[in-house]
PDB file of C-alpha atoms in Angstrom:
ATOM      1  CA  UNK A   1     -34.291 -35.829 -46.940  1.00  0.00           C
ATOM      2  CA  UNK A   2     -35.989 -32.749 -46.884  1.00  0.00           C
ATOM      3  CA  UNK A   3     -35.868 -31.298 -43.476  1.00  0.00           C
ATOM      4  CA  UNK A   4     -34.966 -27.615 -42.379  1.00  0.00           C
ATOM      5  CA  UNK A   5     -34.172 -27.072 -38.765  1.00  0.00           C
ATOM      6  CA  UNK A   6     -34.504 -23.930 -36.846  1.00  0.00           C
ATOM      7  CA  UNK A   7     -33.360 -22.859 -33.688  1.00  0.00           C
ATOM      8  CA  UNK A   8     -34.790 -22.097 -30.815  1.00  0.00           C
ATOM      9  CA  UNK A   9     -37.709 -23.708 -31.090  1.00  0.00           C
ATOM     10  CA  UNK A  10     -39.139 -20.825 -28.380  1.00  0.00           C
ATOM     11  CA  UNK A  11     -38.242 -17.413 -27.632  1.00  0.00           C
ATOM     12  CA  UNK A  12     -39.110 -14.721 -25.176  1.00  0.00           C
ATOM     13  CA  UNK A  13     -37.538 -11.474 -25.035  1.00  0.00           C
ATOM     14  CA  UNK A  14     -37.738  -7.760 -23.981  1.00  0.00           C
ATOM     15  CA  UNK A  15     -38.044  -5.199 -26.418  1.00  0.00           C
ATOM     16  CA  UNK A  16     -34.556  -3.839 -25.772  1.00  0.00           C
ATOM     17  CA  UNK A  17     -33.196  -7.254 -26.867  1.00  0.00           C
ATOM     18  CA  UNK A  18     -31.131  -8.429 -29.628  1.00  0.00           C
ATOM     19  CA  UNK A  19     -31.414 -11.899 -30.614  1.00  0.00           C
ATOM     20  CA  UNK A  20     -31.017 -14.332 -33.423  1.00  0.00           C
ATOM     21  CA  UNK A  21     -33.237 -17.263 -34.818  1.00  0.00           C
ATOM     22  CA  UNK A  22     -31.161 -19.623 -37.310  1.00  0.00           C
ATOM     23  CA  UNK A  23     -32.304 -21.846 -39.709  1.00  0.00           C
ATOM     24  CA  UNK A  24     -31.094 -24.912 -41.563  1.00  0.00           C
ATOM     25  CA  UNK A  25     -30.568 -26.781 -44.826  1.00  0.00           C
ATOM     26  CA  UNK A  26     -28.829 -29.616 -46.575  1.00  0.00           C
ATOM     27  CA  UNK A  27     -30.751 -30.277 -49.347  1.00  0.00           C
ATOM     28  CA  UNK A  28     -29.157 -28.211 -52.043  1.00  0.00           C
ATOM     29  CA  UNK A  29     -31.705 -25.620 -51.692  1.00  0.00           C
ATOM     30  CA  UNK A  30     -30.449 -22.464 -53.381  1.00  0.00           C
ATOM     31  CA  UNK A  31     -33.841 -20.360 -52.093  1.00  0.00           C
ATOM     32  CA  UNK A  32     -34.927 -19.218 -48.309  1.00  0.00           C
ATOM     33  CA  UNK A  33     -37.463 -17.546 -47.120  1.00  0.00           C
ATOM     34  CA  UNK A  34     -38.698 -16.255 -43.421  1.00  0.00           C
ATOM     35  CA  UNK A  35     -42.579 -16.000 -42.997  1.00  0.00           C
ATOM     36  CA  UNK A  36     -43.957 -14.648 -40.011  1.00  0.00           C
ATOM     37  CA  UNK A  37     -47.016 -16.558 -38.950  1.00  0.00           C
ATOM     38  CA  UNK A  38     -49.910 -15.857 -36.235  1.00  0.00           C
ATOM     39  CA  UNK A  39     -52.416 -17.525 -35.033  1.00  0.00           C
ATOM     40  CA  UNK A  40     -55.069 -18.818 -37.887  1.00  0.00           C
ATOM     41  CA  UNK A  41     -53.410 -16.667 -40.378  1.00  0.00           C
ATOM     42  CA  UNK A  42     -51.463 -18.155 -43.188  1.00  0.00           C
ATOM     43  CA  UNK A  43     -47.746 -17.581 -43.337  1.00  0.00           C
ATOM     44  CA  UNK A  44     -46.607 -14.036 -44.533  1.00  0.00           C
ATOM     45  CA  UNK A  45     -43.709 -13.628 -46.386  1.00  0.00           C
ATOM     46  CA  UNK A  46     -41.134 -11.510 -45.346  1.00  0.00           C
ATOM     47  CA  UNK A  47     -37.779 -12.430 -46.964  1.00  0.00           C
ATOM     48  CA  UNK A  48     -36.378 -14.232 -49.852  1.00  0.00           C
ATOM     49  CA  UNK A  49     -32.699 -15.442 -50.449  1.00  0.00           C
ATOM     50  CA  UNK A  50     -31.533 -16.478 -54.168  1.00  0.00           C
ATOM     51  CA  UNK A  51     -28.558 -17.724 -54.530  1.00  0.00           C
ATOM     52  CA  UNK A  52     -26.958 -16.238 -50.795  1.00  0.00           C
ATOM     53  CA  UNK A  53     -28.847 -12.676 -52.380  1.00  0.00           C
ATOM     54  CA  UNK A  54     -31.700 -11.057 -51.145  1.00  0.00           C
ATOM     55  CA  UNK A  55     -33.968 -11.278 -53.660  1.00  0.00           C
ATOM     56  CA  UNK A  56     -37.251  -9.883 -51.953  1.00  0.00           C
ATOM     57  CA  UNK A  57     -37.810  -7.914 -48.944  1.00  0.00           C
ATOM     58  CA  UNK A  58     -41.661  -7.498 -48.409  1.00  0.00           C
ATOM     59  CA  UNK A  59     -41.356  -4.089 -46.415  1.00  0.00           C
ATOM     60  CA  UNK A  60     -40.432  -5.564 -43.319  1.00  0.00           C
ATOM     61  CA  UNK A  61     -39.687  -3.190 -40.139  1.00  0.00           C
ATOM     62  CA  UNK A  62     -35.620  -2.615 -40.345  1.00  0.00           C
ATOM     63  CA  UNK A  63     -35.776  -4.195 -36.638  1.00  0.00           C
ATOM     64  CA  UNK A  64     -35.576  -7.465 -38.418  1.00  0.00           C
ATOM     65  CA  UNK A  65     -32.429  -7.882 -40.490  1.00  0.00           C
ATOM     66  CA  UNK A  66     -31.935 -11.399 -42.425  1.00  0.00           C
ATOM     67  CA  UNK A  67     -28.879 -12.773 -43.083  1.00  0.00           C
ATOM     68  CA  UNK A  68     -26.915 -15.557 -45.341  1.00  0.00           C
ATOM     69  CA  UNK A  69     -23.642 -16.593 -44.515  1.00  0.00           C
ATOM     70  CA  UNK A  70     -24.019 -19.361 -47.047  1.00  0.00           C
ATOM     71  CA  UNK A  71     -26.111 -21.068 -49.177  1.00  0.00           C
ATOM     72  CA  UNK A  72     -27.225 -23.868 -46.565  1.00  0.00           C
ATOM     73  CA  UNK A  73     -27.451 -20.895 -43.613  1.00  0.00           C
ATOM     74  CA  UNK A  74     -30.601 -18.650 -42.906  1.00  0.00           C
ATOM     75  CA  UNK A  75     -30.429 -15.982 -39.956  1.00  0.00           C
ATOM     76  CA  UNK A  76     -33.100 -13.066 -38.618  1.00  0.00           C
ATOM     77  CA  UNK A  77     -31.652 -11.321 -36.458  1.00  0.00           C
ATOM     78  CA  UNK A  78     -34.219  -9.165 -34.083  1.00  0.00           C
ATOM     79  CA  UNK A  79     -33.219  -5.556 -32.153  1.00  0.00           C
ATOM     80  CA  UNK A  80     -36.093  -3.512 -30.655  1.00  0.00           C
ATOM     81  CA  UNK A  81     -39.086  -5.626 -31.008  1.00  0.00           C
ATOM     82  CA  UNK A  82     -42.996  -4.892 -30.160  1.00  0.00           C
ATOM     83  CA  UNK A  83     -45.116  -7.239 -28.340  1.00  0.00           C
ATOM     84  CA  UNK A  84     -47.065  -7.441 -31.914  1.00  0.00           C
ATOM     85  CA  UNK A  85     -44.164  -9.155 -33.284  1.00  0.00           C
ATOM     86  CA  UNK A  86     -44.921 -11.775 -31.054  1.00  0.00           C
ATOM     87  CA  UNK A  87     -45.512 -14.962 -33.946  1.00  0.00           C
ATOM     88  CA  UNK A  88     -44.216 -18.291 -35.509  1.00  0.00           C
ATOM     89  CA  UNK A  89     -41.382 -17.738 -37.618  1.00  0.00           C
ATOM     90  CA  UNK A  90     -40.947 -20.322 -40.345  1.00  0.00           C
ATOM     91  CA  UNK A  91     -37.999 -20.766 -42.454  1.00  0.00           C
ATOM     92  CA  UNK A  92     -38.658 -22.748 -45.398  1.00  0.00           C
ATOM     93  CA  UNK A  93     -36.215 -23.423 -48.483  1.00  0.00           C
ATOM     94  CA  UNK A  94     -36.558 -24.476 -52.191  1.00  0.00           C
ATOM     95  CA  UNK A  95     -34.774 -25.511 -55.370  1.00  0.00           C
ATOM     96  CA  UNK A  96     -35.372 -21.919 -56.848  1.00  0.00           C
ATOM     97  CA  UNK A  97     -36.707 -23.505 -60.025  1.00  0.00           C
ATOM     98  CA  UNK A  98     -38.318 -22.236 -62.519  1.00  0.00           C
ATOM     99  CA  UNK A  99     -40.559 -25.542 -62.499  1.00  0.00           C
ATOM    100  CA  UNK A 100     -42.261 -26.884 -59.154  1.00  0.00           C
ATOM    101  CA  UNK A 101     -40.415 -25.681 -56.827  1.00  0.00           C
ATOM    102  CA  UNK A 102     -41.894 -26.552 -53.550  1.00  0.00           C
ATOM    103  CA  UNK A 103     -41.034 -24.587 -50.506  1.00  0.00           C
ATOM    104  CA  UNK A 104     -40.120 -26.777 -47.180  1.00  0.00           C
ATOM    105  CA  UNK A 105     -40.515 -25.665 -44.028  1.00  0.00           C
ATOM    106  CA  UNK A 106     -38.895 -25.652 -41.014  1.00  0.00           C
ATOM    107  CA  UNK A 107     -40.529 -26.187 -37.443  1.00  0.00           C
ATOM    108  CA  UNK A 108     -40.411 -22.928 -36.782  1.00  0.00           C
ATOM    109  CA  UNK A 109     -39.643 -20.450 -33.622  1.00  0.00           C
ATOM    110  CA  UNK A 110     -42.505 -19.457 -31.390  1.00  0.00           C
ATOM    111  CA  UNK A 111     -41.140 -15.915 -30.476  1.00  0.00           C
ATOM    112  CA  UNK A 112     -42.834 -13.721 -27.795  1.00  0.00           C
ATOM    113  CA  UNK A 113     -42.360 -10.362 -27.149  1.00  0.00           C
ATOM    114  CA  UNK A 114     -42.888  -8.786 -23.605  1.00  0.00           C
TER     115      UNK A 114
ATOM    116  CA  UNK B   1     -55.593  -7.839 -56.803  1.00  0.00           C
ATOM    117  CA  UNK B   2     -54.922 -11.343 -55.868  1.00  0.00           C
ATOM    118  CA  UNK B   3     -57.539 -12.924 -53.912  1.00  0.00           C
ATOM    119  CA  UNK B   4     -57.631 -16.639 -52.602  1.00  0.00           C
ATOM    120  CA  UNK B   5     -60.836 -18.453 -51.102  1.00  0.00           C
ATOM    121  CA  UNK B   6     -61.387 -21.375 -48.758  1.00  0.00           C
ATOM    122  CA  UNK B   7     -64.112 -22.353 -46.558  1.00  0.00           C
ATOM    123  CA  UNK B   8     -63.277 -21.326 -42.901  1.00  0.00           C
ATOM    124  CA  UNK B   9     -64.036 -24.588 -41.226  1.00  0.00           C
ATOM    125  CA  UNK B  10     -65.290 -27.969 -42.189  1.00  0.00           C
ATOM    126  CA  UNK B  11     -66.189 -30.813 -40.207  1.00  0.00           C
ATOM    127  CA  UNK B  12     -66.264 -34.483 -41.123  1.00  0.00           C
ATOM    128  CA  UNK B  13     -67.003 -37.812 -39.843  1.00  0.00           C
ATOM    129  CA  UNK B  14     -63.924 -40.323 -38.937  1.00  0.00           C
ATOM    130  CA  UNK B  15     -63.402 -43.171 -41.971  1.00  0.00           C
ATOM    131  CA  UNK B  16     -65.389 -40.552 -44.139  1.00  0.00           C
ATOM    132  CA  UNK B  17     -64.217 -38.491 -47.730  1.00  0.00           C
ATOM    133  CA  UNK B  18     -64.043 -34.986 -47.388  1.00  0.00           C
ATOM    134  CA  UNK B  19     -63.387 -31.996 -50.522  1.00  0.00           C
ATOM    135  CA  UNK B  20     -61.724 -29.111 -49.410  1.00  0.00           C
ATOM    136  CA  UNK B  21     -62.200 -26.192 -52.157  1.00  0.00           C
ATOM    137  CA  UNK B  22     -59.854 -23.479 -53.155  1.00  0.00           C
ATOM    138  CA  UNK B  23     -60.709 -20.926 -55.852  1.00  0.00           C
ATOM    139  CA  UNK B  24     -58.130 -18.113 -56.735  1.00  0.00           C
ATOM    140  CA  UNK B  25     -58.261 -14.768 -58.632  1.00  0.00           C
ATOM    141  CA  UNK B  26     -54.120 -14.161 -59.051  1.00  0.00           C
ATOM    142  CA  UNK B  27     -52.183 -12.587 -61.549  1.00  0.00           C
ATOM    143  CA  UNK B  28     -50.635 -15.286 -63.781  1.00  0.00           C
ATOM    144  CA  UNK B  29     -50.352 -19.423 -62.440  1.00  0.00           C
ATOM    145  CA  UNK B  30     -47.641 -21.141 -62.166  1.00  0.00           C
ATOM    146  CA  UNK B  31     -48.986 -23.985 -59.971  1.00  0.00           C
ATOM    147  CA  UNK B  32     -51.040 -24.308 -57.536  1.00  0.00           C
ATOM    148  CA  UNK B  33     -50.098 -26.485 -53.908  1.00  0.00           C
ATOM    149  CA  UNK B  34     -51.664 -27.715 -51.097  1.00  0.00           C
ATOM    150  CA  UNK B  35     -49.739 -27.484 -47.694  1.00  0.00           C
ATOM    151  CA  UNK B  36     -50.999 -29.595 -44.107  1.00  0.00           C
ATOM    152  CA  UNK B  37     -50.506 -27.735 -40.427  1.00  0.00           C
ATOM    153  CA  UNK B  38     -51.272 -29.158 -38.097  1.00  0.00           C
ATOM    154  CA  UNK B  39     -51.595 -26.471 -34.764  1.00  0.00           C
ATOM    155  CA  UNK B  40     -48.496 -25.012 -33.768  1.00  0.00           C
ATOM    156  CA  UNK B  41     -46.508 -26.940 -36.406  1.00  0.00           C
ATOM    157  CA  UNK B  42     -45.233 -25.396 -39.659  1.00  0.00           C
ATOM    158  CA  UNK B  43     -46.868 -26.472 -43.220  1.00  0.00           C
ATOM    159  CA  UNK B  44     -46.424 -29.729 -44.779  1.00  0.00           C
ATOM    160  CA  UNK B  45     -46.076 -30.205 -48.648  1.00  0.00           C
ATOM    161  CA  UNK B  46     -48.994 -32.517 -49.475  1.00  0.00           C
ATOM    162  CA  UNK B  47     -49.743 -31.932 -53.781  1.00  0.00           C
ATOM    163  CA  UNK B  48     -48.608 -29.966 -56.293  1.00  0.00           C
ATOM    164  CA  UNK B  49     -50.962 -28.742 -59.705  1.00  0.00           C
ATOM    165  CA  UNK B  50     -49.834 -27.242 -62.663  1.00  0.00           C
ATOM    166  CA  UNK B  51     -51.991 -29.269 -65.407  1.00  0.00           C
ATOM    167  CA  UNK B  52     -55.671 -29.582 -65.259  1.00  0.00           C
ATOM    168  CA  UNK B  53     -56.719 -32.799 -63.859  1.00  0.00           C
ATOM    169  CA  UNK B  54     -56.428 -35.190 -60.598  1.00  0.00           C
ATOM    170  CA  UNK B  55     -53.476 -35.830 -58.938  1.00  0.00           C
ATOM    171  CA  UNK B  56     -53.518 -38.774 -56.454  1.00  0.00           C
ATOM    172  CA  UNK B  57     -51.389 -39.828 -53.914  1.00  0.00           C
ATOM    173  CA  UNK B  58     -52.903 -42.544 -51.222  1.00  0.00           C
ATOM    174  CA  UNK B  59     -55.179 -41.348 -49.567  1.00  0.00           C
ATOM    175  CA  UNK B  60     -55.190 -37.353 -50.716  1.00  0.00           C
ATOM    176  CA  UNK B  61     -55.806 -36.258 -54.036  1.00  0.00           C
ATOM    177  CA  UNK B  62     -55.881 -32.695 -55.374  1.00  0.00           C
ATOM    178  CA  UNK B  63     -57.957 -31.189 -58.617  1.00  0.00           C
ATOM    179  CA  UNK B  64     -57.222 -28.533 -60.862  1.00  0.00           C
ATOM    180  CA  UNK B  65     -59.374 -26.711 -63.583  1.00  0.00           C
ATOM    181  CA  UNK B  66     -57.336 -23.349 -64.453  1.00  0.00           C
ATOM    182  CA  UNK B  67     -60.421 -22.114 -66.863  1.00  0.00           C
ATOM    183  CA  UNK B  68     -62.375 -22.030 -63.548  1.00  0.00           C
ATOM    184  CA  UNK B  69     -59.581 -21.177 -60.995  1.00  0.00           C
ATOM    185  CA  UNK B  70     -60.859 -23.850 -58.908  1.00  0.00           C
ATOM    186  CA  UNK B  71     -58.730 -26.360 -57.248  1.00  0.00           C
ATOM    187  CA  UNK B  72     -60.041 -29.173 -54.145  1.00  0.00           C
ATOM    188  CA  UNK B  73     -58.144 -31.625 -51.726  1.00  0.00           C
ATOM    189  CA  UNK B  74     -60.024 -34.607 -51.551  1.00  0.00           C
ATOM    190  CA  UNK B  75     -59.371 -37.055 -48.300  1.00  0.00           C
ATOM    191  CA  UNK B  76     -61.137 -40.399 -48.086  1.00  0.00           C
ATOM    192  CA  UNK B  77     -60.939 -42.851 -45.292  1.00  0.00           C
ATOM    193  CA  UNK B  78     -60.399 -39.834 -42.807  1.00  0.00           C
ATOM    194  CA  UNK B  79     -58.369 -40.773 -39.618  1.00  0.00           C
ATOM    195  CA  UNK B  80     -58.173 -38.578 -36.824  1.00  0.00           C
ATOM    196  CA  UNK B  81     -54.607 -37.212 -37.172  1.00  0.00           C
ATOM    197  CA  UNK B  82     -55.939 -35.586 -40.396  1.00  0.00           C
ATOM    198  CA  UNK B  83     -57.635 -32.744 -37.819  1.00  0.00           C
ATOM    199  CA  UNK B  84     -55.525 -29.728 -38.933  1.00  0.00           C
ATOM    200  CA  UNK B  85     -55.539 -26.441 -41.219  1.00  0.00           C
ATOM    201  CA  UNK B  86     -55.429 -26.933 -45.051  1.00  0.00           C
ATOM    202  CA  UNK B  87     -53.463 -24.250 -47.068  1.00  0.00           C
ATOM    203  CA  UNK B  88     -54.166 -23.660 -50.545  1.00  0.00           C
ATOM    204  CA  UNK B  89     -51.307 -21.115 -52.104  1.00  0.00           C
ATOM    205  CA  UNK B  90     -50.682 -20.357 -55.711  1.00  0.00           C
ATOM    206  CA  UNK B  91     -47.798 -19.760 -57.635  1.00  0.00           C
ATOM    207  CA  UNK B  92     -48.222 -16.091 -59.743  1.00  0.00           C
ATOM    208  CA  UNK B  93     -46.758 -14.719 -62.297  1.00  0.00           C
ATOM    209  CA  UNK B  94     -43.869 -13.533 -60.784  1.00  0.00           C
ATOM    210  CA  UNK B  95     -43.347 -16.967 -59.333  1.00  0.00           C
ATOM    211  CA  UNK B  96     -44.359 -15.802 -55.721  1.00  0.00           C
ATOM    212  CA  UNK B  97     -46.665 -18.150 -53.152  1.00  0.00           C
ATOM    213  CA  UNK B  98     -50.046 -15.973 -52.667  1.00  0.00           C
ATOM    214  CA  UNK B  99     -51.593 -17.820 -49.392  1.00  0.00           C
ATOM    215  CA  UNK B 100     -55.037 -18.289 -49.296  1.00  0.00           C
ATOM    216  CA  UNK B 101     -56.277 -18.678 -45.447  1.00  0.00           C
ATOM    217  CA  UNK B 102     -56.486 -22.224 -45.074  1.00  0.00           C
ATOM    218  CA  UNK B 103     -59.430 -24.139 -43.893  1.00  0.00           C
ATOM    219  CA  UNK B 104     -59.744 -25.629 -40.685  1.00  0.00           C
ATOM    220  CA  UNK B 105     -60.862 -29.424 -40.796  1.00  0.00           C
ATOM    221  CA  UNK B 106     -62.248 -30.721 -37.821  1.00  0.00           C
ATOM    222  CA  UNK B 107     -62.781 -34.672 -37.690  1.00  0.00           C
ATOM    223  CA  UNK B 108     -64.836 -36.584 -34.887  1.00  0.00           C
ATOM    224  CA  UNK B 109     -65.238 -40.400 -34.141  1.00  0.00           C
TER     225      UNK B 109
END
């Protein structure tokens, strides 16, 4: 099995909002990430969790804060977003090997900011 | 700095083979994979290189030569479901994905 859910699958909100997007694994994965995606651009990277610890934190805007209750759990939780964060957001997860490690994605959540 | 090149956009013929290229400037390898998306979807894990050589599975196969940092995705008997975006990313040296900006494959009848 190697699926990862998220939730919702879309989102629109104002930029006084707070909201959450959640993803999910059972595979045993002990790495997560959260990429922000738009359109005909390859994923960017924003987060990494290693072991439930936040490993890697590619300068993202403090209006997104992740979060990992536990090592199957993955939340981003949004406060104060701009229209320009409008995107896919794909969670993906991994074996956090030192060997092949191949990322698997989630379907993602089309989020759009108004 | 790390650089990652694909062709934009390719178009093929349905039933036809079709070689996507990747080459890569990064600093370090530690495997190189190719991901399917399909629009609006997220990536799907197709192959995985780490060795030079030819890796095959049905009807995809991926090619590595790390003296060249040159990689392809080859497809034969295309079907029309294999219209999407093809990601190359590579693994550095600090074990981190660099993306490279995928190649759109467009396939008619």
């Amino acid at each position: 099995d190697t699926e990862v859910t998220q939730t919702p699958k879309h989102l629109v909100m104002g930029m006084t909002n707070k909201k959450s997007l959640k993803c999910e694994q059972h595979m045993g994965h002990r790495a997560m990430y959260w990429y922000k995606q738009k359109a005909k651009k390859p994923p960017e990277l924003m987060f990494v969790y290693s072991y439930e610890k936040l490993s890697i934190n590619e300068s993202v805007p403090s209006r997104f804060s992740p979060e990992c209750p536990n090592s199957s759990l993955l939340n981003l939780h949004l406060h104060a977003l701009q229209p320009e964060d409008s995107a896919l957001y794909l969670c993906a997860s991994s074996q956090a090997s030192w060997e092949i490690d191949t990322q698997y994605f989630g379907p993602g959540t089309r989020l759009t900011v108004l | 700095g790390q650089n990652i090149d694909q062709p934009t956009e390719m178009t093929a013929t349905e039933g036809a083979i079709v070689q996507i290229n990747c080459t890569y400037q990064t600093s370090g390898f530690n495997g190189l994979f190719w991901y399917q998306q399909h629009a609006g979807e997220a990536p799907t894990f197709l192959s995985y290189n780490v060795l030079d050589g030819l890796e095959e599975k049905g009807r995809f196969s991926s090619f590595l030569s790390r003296s060249k940092g040159y990689s392809y995705l080859l497809l034969k008997e295309l079907q029309m479901k294999d219209s999407a975006s093809y990601l190359c990313a590579v693994r550095d040296s600090n074990y981190q994905l660099i993306w490279g900006a995928g190649t759109k494959l467009i396939i008619k009848p």
